Tab-separated table of C-alpha atoms in Angstrom:
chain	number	residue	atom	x	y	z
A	1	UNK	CA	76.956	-49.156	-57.341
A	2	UNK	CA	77.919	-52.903	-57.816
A	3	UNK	CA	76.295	-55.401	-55.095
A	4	UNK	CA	78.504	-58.442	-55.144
A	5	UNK	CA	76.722	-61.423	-54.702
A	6	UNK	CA	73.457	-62.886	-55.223
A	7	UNK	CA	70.045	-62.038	-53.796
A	8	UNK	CA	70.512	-64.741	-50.491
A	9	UNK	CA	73.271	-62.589	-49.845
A	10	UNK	CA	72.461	-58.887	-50.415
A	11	UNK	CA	68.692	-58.682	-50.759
A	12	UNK	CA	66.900	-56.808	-53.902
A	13	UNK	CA	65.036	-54.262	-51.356
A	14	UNK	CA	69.110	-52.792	-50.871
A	15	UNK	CA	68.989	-52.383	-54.960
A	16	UNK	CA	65.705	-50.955	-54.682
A	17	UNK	CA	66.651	-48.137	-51.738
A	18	UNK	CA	69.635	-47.171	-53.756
A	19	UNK	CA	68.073	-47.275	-57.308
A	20	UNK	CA	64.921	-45.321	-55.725
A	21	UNK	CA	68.245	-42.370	-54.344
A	22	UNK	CA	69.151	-42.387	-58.394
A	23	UNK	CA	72.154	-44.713	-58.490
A	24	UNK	CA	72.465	-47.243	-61.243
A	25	UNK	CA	72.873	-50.527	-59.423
A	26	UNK	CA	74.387	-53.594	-61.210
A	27	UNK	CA	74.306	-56.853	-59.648
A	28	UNK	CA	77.429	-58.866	-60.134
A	29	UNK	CA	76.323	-62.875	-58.716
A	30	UNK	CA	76.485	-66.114	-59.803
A	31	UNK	CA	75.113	-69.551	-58.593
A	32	UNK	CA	77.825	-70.052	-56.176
A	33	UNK	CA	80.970	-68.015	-54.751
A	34	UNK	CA	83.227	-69.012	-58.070
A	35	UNK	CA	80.811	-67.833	-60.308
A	36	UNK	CA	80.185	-64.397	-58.486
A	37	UNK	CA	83.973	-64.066	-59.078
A	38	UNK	CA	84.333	-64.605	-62.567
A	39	UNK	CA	81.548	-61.906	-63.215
A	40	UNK	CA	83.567	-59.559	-61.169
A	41	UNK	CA	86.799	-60.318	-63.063
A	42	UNK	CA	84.884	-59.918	-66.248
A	43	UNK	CA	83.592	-57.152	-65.194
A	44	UNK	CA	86.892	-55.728	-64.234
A	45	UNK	CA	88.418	-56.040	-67.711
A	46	UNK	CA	90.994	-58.133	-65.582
A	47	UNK	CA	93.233	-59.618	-68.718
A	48	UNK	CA	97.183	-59.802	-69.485
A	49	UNK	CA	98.198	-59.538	-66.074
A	50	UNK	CA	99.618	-61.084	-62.913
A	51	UNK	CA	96.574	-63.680	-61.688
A	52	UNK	CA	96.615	-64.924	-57.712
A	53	UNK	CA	94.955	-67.948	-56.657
A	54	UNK	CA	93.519	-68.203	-54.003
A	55	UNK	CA	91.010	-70.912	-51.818
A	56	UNK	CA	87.216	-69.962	-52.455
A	57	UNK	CA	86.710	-71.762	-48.964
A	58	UNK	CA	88.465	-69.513	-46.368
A	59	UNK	CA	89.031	-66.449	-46.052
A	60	UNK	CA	92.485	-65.246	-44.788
A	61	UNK	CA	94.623	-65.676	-47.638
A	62	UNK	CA	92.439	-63.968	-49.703
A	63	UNK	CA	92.996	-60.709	-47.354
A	64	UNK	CA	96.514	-60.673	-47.565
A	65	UNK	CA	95.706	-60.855	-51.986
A	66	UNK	CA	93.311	-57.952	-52.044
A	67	UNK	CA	96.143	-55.643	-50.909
A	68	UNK	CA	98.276	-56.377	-53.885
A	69	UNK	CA	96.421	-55.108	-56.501
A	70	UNK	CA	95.941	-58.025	-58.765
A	71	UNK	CA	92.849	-60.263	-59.991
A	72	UNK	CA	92.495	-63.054	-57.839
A	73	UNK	CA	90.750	-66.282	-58.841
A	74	UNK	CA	89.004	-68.213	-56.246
A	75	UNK	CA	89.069	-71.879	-56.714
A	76	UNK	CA	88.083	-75.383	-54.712
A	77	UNK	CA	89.696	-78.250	-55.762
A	78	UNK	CA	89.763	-78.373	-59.460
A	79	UNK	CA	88.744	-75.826	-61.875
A	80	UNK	CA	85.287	-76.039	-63.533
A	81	UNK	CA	84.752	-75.675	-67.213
A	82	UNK	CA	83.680	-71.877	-66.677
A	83	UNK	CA	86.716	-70.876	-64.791
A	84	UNK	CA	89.144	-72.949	-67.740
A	85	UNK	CA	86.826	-71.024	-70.710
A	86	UNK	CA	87.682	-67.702	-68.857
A	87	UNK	CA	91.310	-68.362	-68.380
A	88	UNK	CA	91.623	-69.780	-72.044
A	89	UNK	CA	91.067	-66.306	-72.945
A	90	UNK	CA	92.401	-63.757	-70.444
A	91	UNK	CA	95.980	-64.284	-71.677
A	92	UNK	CA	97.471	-64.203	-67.782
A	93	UNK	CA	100.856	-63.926	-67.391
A	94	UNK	CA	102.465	-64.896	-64.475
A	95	UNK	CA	100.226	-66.733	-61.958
A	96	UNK	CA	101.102	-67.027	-58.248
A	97	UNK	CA	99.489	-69.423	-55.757
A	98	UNK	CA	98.592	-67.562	-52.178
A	99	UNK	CA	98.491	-70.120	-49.545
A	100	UNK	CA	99.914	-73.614	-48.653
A	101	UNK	CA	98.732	-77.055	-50.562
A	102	UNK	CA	96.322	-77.882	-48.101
A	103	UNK	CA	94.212	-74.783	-49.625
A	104	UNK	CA	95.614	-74.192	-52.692
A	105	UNK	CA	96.911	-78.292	-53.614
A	106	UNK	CA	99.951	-79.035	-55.749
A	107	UNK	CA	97.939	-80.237	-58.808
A	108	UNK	CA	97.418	-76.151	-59.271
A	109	UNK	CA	100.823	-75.564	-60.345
A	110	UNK	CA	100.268	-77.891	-63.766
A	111	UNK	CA	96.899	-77.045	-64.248
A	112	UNK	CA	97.265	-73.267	-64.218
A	113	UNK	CA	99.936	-73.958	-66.729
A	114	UNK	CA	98.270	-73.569	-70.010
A	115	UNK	CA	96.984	-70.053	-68.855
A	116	UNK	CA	100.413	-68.508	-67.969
A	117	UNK	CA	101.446	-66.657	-71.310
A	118	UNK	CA	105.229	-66.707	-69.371
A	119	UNK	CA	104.710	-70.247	-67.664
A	120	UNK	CA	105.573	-68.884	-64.928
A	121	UNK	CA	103.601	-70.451	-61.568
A	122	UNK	CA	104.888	-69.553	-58.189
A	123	UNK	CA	103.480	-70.393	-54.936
A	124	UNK	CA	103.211	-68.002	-51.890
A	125	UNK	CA	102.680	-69.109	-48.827
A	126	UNK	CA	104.043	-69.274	-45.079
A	127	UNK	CA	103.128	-71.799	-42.575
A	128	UNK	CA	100.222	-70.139	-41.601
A	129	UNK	CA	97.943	-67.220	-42.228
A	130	UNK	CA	100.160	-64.926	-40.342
A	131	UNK	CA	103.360	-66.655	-42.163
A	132	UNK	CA	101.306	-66.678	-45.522
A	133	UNK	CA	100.971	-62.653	-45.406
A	134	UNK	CA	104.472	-61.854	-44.546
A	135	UNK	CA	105.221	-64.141	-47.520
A	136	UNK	CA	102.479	-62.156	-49.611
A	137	UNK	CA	104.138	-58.704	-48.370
A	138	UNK	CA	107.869	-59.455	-49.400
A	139	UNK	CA	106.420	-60.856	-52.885
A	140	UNK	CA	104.877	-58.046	-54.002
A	141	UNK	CA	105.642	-55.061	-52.173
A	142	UNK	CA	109.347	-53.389	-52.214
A	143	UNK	CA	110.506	-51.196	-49.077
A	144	UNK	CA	106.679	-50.094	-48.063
A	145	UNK	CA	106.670	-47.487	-45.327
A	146	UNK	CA	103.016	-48.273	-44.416
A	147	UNK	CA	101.426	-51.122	-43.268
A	148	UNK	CA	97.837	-52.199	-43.048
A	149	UNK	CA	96.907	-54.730	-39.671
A	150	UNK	CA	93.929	-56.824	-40.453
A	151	UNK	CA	92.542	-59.251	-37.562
A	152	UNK	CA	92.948	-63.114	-38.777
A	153	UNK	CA	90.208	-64.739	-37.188
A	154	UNK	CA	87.543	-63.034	-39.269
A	155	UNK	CA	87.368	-60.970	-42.555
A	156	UNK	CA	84.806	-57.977	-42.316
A	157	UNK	CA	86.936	-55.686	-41.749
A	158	UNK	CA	90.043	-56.982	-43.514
A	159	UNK	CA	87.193	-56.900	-46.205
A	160	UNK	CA	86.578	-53.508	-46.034
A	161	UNK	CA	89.764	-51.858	-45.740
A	162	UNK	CA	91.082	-53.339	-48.836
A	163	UNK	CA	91.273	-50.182	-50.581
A	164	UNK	CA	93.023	-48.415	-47.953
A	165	UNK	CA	95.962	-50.608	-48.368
A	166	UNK	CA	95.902	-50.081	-52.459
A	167	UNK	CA	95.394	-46.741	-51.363
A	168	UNK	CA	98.742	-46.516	-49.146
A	169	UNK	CA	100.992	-48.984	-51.496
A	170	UNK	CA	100.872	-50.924	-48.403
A	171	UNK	CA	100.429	-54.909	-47.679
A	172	UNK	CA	97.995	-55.971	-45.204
A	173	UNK	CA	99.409	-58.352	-42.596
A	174	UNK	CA	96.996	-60.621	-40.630
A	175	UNK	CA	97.785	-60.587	-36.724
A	176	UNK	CA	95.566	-61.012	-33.861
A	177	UNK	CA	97.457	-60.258	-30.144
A	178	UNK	CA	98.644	-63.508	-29.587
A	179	UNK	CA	100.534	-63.886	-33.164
A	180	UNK	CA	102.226	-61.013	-34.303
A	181	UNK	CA	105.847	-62.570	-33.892
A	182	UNK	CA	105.841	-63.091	-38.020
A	183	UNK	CA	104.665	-59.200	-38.604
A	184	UNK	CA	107.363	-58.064	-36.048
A	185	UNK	CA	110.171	-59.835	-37.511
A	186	UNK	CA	108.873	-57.860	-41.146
A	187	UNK	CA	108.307	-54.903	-39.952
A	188	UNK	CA	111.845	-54.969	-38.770
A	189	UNK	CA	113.134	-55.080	-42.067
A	190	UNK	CA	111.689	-51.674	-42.885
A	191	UNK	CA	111.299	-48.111	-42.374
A	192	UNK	CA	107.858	-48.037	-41.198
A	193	UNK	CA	106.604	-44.309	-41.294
A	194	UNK	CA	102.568	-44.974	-41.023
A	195	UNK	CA	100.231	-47.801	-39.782
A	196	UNK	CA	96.601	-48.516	-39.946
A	197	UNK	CA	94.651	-51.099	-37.970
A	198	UNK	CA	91.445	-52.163	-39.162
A	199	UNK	CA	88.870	-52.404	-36.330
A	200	UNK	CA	89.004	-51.741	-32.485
A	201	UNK	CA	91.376	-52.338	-29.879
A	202	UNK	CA	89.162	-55.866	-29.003
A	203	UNK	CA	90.160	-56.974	-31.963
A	204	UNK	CA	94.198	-55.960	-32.526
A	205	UNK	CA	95.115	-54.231	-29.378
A	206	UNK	CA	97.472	-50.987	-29.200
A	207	UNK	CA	99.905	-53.018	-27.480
A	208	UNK	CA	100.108	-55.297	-30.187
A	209	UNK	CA	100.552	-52.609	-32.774
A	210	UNK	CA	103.674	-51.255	-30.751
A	211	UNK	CA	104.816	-54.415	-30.320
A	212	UNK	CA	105.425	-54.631	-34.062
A	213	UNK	CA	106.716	-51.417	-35.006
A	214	UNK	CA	108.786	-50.450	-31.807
């Protein structure tokens, strides 16, 4: 069992309850958010792939990533000199940007540079969060026939149904009831055979779910 954080965020009496049940618990954290993820990529063997980028200080670009099945590097607004000694060495090869420059800014596609092994730097984005995971869903996934709903205005469950869209080969789109135009307009394009909406109806409505995949 891997807790992901530090002890201000998931307390040492959880590691105790589950180490006390027989599991062996390792504790993947770091002083802040950045270096909680470079244990986890480390961790992960993450090396010679595809690397995303994406803002450390919001959320919903980040959920549209974790369906795609690649590392993703959180970052502010420059890298620190643990995230460059990590990516000196991980041999990435093609590194895409998730999100506009006012999360992700336009310095990123020169400094990522010298840890592309194909120089290749793309950025992915829309004009919003909705926009940005359409963009996110055409970039890395061909012809799904599933698609994951996640609500945009908060991440739990986007969060936790992560692996259901890996699961699925399916992106996860960010809607809420009022913005679902951008999801509608993909959806569209496809032969949509299965959906799954992460949370209850308060959240993404039935109607809104119809709405996109009439």
């Amino acid at each position: 069992v891997y807790l992901l954080g530090g002890e201000a965020v998931i307390s040492d009496s959880i590691r105790t309850d589950l180490e006390k049940q027989g599991y062996k618990v390792v504790r993947l954290g770091g002083r802040d958010r950045y270096e909680t993820n470079l244990n986890i990529l480390k961790a992960s063997g993450a090396k010679g792939e595809d690397l995303l980028v994406c803002t450390g200080m919001d959320f919903a670009d980040c959920l549209s990533a974790s369906a795609a099945e690649k590392p993703i590097l959180l970052v502010s607004k420059t890298l620190n000199a643990e995230q460059k000694a990590y990516l000196a060495e991980a041999d990435f090869r093609n590194v895409y940007l998730i999100g506009g420059e006012g999360v992700v800014n336009s310095n990123y596609m020169t400094v990522m540079k010298p840890y592309s092994t194909t120089d290749v730097i793309e950025r992915v984005s829309g004009a919003d969060r909705y926009a940005t995971s359409v963009a996110v869903a055409e970039k890395f996934f061909k012809k799904p026939e599933n698609l994951v709903f996640a609500y945009a205005s908060d991440f739990p469950d986007g969060i936790s149904g992560g692996p259901v869209a890996m699961a699925f080969n399916a992106p996860m789109l960010l809607v809420d009831d009022n913005n679902s135009t951008d999801a509608m307009k993909y959806a569209d394009k496809l032969n949509i055979k299965r959906t799954i909406t992460l949370g209850g109806p308060t959240l993404i409505s039935k109607d809104t779910v119809e709405r996109i995949v009439r």
